[in-house]
Short mmCIF file of C-alpha atoms in Angstrom, two decimals:
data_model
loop_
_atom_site.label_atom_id
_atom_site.label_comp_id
_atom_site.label_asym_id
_atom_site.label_seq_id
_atom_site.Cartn_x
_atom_site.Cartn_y
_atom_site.Cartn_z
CA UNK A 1 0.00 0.00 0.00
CA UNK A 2 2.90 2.47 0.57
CA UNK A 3 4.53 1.89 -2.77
CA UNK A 4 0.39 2.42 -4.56
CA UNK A 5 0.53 5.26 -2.09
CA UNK A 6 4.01 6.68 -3.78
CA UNK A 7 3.10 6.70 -7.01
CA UNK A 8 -0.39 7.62 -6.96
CA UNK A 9 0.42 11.50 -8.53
CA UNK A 10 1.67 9.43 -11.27
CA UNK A 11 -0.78 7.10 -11.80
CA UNK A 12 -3.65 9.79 -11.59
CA UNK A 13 -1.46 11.34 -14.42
CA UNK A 14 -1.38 8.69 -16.26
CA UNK A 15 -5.15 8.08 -15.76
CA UNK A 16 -5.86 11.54 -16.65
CA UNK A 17 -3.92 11.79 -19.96
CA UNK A 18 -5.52 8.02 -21.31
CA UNK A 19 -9.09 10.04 -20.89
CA UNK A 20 -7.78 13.53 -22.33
CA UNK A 21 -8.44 13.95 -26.02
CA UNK A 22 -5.14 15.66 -26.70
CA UNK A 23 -4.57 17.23 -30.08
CA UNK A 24 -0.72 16.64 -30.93
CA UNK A 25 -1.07 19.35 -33.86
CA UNK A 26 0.16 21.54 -31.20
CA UNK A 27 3.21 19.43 -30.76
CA UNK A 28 5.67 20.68 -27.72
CA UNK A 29 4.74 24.41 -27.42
CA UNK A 30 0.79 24.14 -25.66
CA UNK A 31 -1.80 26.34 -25.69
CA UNK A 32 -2.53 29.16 -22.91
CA UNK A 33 -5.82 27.99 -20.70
CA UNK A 34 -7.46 30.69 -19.22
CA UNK A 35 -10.36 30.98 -16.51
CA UNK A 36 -11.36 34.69 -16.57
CA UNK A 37 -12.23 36.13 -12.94
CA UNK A 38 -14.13 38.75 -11.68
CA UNK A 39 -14.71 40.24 -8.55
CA UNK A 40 -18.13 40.47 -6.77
CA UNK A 41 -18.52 44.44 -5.69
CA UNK A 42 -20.83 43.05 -2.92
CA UNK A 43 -19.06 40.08 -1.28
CA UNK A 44 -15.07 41.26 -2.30
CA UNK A 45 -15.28 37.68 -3.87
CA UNK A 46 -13.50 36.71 -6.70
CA UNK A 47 -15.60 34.31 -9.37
CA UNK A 48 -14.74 32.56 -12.21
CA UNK A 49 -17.63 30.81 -14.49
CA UNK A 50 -17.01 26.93 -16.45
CA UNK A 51 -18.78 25.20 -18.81
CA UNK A 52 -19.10 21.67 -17.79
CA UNK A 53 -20.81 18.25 -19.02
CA UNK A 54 -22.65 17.44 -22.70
CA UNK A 55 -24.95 20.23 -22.45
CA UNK A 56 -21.97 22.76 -21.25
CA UNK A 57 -24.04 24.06 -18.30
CA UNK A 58 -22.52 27.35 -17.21
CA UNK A 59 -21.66 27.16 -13.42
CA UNK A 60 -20.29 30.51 -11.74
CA UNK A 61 -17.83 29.22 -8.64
CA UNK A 62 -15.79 31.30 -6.26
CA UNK A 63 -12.12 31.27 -6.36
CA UNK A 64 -10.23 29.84 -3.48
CA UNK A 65 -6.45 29.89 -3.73
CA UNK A 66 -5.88 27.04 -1.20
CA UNK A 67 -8.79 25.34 -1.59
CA UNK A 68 -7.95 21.45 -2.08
CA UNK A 69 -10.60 20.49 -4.54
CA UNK A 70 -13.59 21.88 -6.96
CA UNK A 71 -17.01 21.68 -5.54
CA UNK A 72 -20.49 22.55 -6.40
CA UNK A 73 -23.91 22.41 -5.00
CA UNK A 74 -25.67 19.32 -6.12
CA UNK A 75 -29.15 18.09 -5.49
CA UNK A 76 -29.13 14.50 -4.43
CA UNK A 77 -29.66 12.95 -8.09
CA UNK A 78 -26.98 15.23 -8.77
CA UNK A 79 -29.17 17.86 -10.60
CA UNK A 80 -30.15 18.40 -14.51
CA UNK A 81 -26.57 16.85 -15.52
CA UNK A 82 -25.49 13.69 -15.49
CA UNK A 83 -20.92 13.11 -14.06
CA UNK A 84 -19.68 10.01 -13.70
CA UNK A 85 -19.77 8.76 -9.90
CA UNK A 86 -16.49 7.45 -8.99
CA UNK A 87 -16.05 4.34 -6.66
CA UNK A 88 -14.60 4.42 -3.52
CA UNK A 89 -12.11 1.80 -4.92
CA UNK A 90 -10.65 3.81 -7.74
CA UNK A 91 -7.39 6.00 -8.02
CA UNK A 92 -9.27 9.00 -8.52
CA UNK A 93 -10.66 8.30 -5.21
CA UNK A 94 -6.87 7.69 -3.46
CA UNK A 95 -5.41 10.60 -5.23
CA UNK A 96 -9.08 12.50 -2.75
CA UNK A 97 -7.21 11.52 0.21
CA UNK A 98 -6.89 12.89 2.94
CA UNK A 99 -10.43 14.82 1.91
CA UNK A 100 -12.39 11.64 1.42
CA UNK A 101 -14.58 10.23 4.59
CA UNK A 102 -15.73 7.35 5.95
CA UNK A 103 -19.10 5.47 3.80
CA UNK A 104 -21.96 5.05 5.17
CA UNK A 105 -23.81 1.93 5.10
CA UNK A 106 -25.59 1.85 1.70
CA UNK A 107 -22.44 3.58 -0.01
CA UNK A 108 -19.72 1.62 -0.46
CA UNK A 109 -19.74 2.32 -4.30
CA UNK A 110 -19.09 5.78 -3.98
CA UNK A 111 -16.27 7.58 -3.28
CA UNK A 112 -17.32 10.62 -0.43
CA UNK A 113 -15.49 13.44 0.69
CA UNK A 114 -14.91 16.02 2.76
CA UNK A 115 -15.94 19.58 1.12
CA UNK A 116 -15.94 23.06 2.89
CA UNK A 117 -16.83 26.60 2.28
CA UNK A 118 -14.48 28.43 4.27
CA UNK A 119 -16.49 31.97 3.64
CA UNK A 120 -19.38 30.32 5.89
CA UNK A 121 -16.84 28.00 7.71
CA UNK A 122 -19.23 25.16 6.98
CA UNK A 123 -18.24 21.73 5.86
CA UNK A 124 -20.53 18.75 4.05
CA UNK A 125 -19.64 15.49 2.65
CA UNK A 126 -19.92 15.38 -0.71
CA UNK A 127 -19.51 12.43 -3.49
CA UNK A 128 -16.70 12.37 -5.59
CA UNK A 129 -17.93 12.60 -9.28
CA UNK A 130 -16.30 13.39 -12.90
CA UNK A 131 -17.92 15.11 -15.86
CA UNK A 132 -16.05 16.73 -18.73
CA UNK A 133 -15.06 20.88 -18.68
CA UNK A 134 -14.81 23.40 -21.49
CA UNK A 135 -11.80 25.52 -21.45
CA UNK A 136 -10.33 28.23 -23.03
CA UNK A 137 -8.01 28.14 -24.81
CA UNK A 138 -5.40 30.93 -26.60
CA UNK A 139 -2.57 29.56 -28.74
CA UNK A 140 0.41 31.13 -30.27
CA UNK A 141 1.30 28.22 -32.73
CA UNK A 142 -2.46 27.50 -34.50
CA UNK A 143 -4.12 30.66 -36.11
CA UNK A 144 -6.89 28.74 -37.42
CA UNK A 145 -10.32 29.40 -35.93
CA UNK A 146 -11.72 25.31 -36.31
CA UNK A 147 -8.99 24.30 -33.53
CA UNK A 148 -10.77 21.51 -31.26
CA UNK A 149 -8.77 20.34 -28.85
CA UNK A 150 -11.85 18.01 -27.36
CA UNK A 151 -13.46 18.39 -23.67
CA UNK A 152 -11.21 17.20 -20.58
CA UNK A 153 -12.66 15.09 -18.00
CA UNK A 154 -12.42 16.82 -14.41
CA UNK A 155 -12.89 15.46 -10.68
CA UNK A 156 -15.19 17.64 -8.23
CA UNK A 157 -17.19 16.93 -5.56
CA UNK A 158 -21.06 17.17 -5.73
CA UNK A 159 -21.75 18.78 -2.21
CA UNK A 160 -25.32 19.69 -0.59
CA UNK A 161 -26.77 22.91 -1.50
CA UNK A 162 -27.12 24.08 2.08
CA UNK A 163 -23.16 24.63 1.68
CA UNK A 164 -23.31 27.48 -0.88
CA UNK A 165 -24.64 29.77 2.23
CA UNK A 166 -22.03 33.01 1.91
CA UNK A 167 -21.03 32.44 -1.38
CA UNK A 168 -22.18 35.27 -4.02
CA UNK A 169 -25.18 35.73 -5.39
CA UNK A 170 -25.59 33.12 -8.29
CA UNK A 171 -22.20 30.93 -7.34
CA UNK A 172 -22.86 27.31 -6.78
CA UNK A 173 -19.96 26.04 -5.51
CA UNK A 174 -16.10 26.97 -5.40
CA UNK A 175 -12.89 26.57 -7.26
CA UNK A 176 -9.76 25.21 -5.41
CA UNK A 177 -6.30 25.97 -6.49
CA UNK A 178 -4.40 24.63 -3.55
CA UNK A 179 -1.40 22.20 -3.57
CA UNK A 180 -3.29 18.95 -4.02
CA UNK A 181 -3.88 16.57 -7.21
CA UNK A 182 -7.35 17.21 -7.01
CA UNK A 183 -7.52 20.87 -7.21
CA UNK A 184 -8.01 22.78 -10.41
CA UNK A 185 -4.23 23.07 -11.65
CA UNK A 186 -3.54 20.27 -11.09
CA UNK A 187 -5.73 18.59 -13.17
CA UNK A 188 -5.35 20.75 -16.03
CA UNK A 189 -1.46 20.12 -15.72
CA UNK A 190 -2.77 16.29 -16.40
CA UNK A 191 -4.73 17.35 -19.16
CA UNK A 192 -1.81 19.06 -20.80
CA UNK A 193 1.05 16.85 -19.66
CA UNK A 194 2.27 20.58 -18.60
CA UNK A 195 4.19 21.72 -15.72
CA UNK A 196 2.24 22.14 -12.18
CA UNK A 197 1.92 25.70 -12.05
CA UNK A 198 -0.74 29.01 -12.77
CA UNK A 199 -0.97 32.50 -12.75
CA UNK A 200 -2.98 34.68 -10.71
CA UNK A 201 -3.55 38.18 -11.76
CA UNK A 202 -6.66 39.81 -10.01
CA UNK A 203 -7.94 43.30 -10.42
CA UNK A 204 -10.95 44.95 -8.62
CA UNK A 205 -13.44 44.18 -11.87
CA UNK A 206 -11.81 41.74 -13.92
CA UNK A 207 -8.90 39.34 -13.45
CA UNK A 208 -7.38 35.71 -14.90
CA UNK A 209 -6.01 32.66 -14.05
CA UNK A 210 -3.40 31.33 -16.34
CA UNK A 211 -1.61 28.13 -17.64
CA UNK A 212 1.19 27.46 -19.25
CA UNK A 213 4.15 30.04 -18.51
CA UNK A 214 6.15 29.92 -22.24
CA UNK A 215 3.24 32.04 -23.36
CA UNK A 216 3.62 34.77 -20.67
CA UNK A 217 5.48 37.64 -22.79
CA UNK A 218 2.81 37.45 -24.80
CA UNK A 219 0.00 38.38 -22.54
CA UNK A 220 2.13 40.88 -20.42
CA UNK A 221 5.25 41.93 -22.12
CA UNK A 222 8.83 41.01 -21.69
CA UNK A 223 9.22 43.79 -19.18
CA UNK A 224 6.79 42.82 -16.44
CA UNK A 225 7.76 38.62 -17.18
CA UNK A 226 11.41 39.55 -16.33
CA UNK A 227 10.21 41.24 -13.25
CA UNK A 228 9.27 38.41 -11.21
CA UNK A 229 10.80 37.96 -8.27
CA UNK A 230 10.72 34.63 -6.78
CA UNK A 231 10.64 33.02 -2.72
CA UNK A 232 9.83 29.59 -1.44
CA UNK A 233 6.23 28.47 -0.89
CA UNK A 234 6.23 26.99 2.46
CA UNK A 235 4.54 24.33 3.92
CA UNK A 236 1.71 25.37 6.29
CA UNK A 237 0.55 23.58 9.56
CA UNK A 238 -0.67 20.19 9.88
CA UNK A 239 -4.90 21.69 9.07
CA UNK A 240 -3.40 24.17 6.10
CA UNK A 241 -1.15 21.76 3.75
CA UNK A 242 -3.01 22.76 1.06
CA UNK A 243 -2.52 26.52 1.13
CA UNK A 244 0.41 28.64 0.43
CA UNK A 245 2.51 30.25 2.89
CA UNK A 246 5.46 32.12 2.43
CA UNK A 247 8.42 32.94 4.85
CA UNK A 248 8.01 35.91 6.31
CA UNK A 249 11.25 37.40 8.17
CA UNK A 250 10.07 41.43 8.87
CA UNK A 251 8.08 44.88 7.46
CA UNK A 252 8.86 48.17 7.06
CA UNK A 253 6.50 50.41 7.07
CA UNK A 254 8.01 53.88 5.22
CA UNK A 255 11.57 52.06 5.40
CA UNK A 256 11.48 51.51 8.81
CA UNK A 257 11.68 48.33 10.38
CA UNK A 258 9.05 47.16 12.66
CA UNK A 259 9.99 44.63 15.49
CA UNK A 260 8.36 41.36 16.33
CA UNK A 261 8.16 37.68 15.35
CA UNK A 262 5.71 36.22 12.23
CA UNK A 263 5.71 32.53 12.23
CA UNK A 264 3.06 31.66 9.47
CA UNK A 265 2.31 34.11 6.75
CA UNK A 266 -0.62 32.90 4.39
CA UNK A 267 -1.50 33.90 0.61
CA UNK A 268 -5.20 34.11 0.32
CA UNK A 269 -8.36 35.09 -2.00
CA UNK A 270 -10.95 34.01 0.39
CA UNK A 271 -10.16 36.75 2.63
CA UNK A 272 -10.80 40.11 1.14
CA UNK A 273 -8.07 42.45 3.21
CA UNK A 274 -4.76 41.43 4.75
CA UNK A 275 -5.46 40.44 8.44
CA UNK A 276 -3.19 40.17 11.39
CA UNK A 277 -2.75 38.55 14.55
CA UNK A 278 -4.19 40.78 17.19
CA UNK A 279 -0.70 41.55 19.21
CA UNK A 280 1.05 41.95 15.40
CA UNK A 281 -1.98 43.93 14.18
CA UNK A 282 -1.23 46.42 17.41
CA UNK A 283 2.49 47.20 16.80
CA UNK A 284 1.72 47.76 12.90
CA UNK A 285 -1.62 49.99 13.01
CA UNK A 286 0.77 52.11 15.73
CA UNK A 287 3.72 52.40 13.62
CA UNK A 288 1.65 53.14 10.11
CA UNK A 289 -0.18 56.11 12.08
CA UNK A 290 3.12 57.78 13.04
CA UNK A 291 4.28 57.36 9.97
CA UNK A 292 0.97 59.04 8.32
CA UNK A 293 1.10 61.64 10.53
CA UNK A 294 5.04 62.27 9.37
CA UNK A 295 3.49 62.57 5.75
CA UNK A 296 0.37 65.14 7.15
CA UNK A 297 -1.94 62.50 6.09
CA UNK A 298 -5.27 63.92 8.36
CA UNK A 299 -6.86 60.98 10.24
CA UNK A 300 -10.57 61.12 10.81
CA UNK A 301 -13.15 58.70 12.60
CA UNK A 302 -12.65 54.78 11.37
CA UNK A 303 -15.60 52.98 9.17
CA UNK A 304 -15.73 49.66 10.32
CA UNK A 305 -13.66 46.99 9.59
CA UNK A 306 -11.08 49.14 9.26
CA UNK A 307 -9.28 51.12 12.36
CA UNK A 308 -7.65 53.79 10.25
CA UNK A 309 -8.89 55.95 7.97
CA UNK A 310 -7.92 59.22 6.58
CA UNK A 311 -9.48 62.42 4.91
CA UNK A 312 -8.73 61.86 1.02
CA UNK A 313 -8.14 65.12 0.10
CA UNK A 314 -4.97 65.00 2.73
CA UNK A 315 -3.31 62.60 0.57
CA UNK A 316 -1.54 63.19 -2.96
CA UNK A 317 -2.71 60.57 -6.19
CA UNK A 318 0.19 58.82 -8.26
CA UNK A 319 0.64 56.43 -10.96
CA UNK A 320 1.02 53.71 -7.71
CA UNK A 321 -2.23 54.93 -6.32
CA UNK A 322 -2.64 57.41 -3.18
CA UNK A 323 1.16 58.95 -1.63
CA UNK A 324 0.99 57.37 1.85
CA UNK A 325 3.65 55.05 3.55
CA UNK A 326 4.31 51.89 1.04
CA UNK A 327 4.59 48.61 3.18
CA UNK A 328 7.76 46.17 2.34
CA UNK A 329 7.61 42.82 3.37
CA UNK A 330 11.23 41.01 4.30
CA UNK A 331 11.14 37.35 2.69
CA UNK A 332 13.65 34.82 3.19
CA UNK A 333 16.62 37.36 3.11
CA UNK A 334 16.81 40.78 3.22
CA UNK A 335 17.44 41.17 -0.37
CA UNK A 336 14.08 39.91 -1.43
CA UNK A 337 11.54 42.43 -0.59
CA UNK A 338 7.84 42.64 -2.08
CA UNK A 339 6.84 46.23 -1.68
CA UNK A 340 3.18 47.23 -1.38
CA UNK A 341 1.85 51.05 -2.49
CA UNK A 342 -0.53 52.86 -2.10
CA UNK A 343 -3.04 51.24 -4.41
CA UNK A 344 -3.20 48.20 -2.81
CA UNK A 345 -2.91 49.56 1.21
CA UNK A 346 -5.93 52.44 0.70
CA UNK A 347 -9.73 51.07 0.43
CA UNK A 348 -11.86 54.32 -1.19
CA UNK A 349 -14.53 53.92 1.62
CA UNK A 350 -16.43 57.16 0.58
CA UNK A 351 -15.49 60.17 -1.25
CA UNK A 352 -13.72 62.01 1.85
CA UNK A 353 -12.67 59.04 3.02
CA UNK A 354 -10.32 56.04 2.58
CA UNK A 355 -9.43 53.42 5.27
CA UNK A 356 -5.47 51.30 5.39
CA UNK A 357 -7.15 48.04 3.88
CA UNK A 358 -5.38 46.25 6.86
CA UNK A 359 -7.88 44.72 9.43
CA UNK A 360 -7.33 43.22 12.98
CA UNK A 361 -7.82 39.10 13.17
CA UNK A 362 -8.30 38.71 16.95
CA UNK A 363 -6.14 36.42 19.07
CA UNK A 364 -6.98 33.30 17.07
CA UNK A 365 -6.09 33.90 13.64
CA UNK A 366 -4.46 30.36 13.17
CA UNK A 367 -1.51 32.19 11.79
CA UNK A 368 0.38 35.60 11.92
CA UNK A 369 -0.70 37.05 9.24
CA UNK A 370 -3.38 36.38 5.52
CA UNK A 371 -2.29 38.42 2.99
CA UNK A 372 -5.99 39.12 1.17
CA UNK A 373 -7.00 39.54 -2.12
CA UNK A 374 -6.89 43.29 -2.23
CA UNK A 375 -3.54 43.15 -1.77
CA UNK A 376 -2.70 40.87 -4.48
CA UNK A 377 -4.71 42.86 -6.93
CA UNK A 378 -2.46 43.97 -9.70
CA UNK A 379 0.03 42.54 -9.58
CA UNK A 380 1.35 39.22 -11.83
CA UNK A 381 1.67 36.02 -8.72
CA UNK A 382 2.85 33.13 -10.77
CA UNK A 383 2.55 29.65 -8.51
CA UNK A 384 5.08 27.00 -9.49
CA UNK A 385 3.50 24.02 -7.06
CA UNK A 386 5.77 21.81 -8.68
CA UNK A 387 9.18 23.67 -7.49
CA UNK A 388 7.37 25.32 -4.96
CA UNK A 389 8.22 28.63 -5.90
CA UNK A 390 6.11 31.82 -5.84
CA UNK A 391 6.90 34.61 -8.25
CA UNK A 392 5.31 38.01 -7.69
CA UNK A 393 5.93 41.24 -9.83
CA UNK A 394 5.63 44.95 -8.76
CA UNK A 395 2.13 46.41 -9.35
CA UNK A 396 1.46 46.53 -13.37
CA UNK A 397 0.67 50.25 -12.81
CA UNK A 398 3.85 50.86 -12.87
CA UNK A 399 3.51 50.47 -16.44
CA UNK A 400 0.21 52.14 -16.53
CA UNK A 401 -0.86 48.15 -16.76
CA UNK A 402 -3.65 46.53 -15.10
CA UNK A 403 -4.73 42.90 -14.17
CA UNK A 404 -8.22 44.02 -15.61
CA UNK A 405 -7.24 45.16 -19.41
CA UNK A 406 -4.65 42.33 -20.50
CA UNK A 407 -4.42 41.63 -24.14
CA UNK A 408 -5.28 38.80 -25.98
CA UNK A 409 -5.29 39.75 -29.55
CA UNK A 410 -1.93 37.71 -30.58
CA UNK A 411 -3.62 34.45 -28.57
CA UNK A 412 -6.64 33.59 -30.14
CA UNK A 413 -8.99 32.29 -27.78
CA UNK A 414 -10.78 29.17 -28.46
CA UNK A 415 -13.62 27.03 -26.38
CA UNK A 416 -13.87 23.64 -26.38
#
């Protein structure tokens, strides 16, 4: 069982690619998948929508970075489409572990699973199914518009509906793209025999996930690919091993150096604003109000969540966003800094007023610190789960760029 155990990320690779209809006229340079994303102005969710099964039902899901797996609301007989149930037996099923749960009497055929909505903090078991998924597709190599690379056959889980409680309006279900060989890269690296890895680039309307890195000058210029800067993804505690953390050593806030210990630092776009650890959270909020005040940035009264706010029209506009103190974090040496302006610290709360987008977690957080998803806006985050390496970029408008108007005119897009 340990040796099946040991090469199960193979086998389900293997099993994958016998299902995939691959099209070899592409030969070694594969096409660029995308899943489009957009952000809910309501919730501070970010969606994507796929087209799954024979009749290519459209089914809007919420984005999780770490989540371990896809899964959507399902009535019991599995709704108006028809997956594949997989057996508890099967590889598909081993490759679910450590997700999948004990049957119940009556069950032994199927394989069932643990799936959660971590917005609600609610968990159901779910059945382990597989239907086929449309993608898109943009290729550099085929300019013909009859390309048909065929559907790929996908695992999710087919969860209760109760469990879509807190998602946005019309999402039925969520997205995972954590570090497991369920999740959605993952499986579309076994659909492509490509290299375990994606791009995130989110904006505050519209955003994209990407596959396949050769085709990366393309979509955002040589400049901003050569810009990456990379650090190692981490392993998280024994309850996170899906997610991705990153090592943490200090922060300046204005160039200063603020003093204390971060243990667990966590990449996330379930949470909508960076949150800290309560004792963390105190030191910083301290230290970014002096160094406001140093800058004559007027502080009025706080709009909740946020603890400090600040009259706009006490603050200067740039091409990085408002002129307030940038925030640089310290990864795993001092000479590998990701620097955050003012774009991506400020939250427009009102006209006259915008809040530091950096909210206070309590005492049990879990870990030191989430970075959110308004932070991450804007900027290019390429996840190689393979190496596990993270590379992130400075914020695109430093080229006047934006993760909401990339260009796909060279890559034409096709659906399968």
């Amino acid at each position: 069982m340990a040796t099946l155990l040991h090469l199960l990320p193979f086998l389900l690779h293997l099993l994958t690619l016998s299902h995939a209809q691959i099209d070899y006229r592409f030969g070694d340079s594969r096409p660029l998948v995308l899943l489009p994303v957009t952000k809910d102005a309501l919730t501070f969710q970010y969606l994507t929508e796929i087209r799954h099964g024979s009749s290519l039902l459209a089914t809007k899901l919420v984005v999780d970075l770490g989540g371990p797996l896809i899964w959507m609301g399902c009535d019991s007989h599995l709704g108006s489409f028809s997956p594949l149930r997989i057996s508890s037996g099967s590889i598909q099923c081993l490759a679910a572990k450590p997700f999948t749960t004990r049957s119940r009497v009556g069950d032994a055929d199927g394989c069932t699973l643990f799936a959660e909505n971590k917005i609600s903090q609610m968990g159901r078991r779910g059945v382990l199914v597989e239907d086929t998924l449309d993608v898109l597709l943009a290729d550099e190599v085929s300019k013909s518009e009859d390309v048909n690379l065929g559907e790929y056959p996908f695992l999710f889980a087919c969860a209760p509906k109760p469990l879509l409680n807190g998602l946005a309006g019309g999402a039925n279900g969520m997205v995972g793209l954590g570090r497991t060989r369920i999740a959605f890269p993952s499986q579309v690296s076994a659909a492509f025999s490509s290299e375990w890895q994606f791009t995130l680039c989110l904006s505050s309307s519209n955003g994209v996930v990407l596959y396949e890195k050769r085709h990366y000058g393309s979509v955002f210029g040589s400049e901003i690919s050569k810009s990456l800067i990379y650090t190692p993804l981490l392993a998280g505690p024994d309850d996170s091993q899906t997610e991705y953390f990153i090592n943490l050593k200090s922060i300046r806030i204005g160039g200063k150096r603020l003093s204390f210990d971060v243990e667990h630092t966590k990449l996330s776009t379930i949470v909508p604003f960076t949150t800290m650890e309560s004792s963390i959270y105190a030191i910083f909020i301290k230290a970014y109000e002096k160094a406001a005040f140093s800058m004559n940035m007027k502080r009025v009264e706080p709009v909740a969540p946020f603890r400090l706010c600040f009259d706009s029209k006490s603050i200067k506009k740039t091409q990085l966003g408002p002129l307030v103190p940038d925030v640089e974090l310290g990864l795993q040496s001092e000479m590998v800094r990701w620097k955050f302006h003012g774009r991506n610290l400020m939250m427009k709360v009102s006209e006259e007023v915008m809040c530091l987008g950096i909210v206070d977690g309590g005492l049990n957080l879990g870990v030191s610190i989430v970075l959110g998803g308004y932070q991450l806006e804007d900027m290019v985050l390429h996840f190689d789960v393979g190496t596990s390496m993270l590379g992130f970029s400075p914020s695109l408008l430093k080229w006047g760029r934006s993760c909401s108007n990339l260009k796909f005119d060279s890559l034409p897009v096709q659906a399968l």
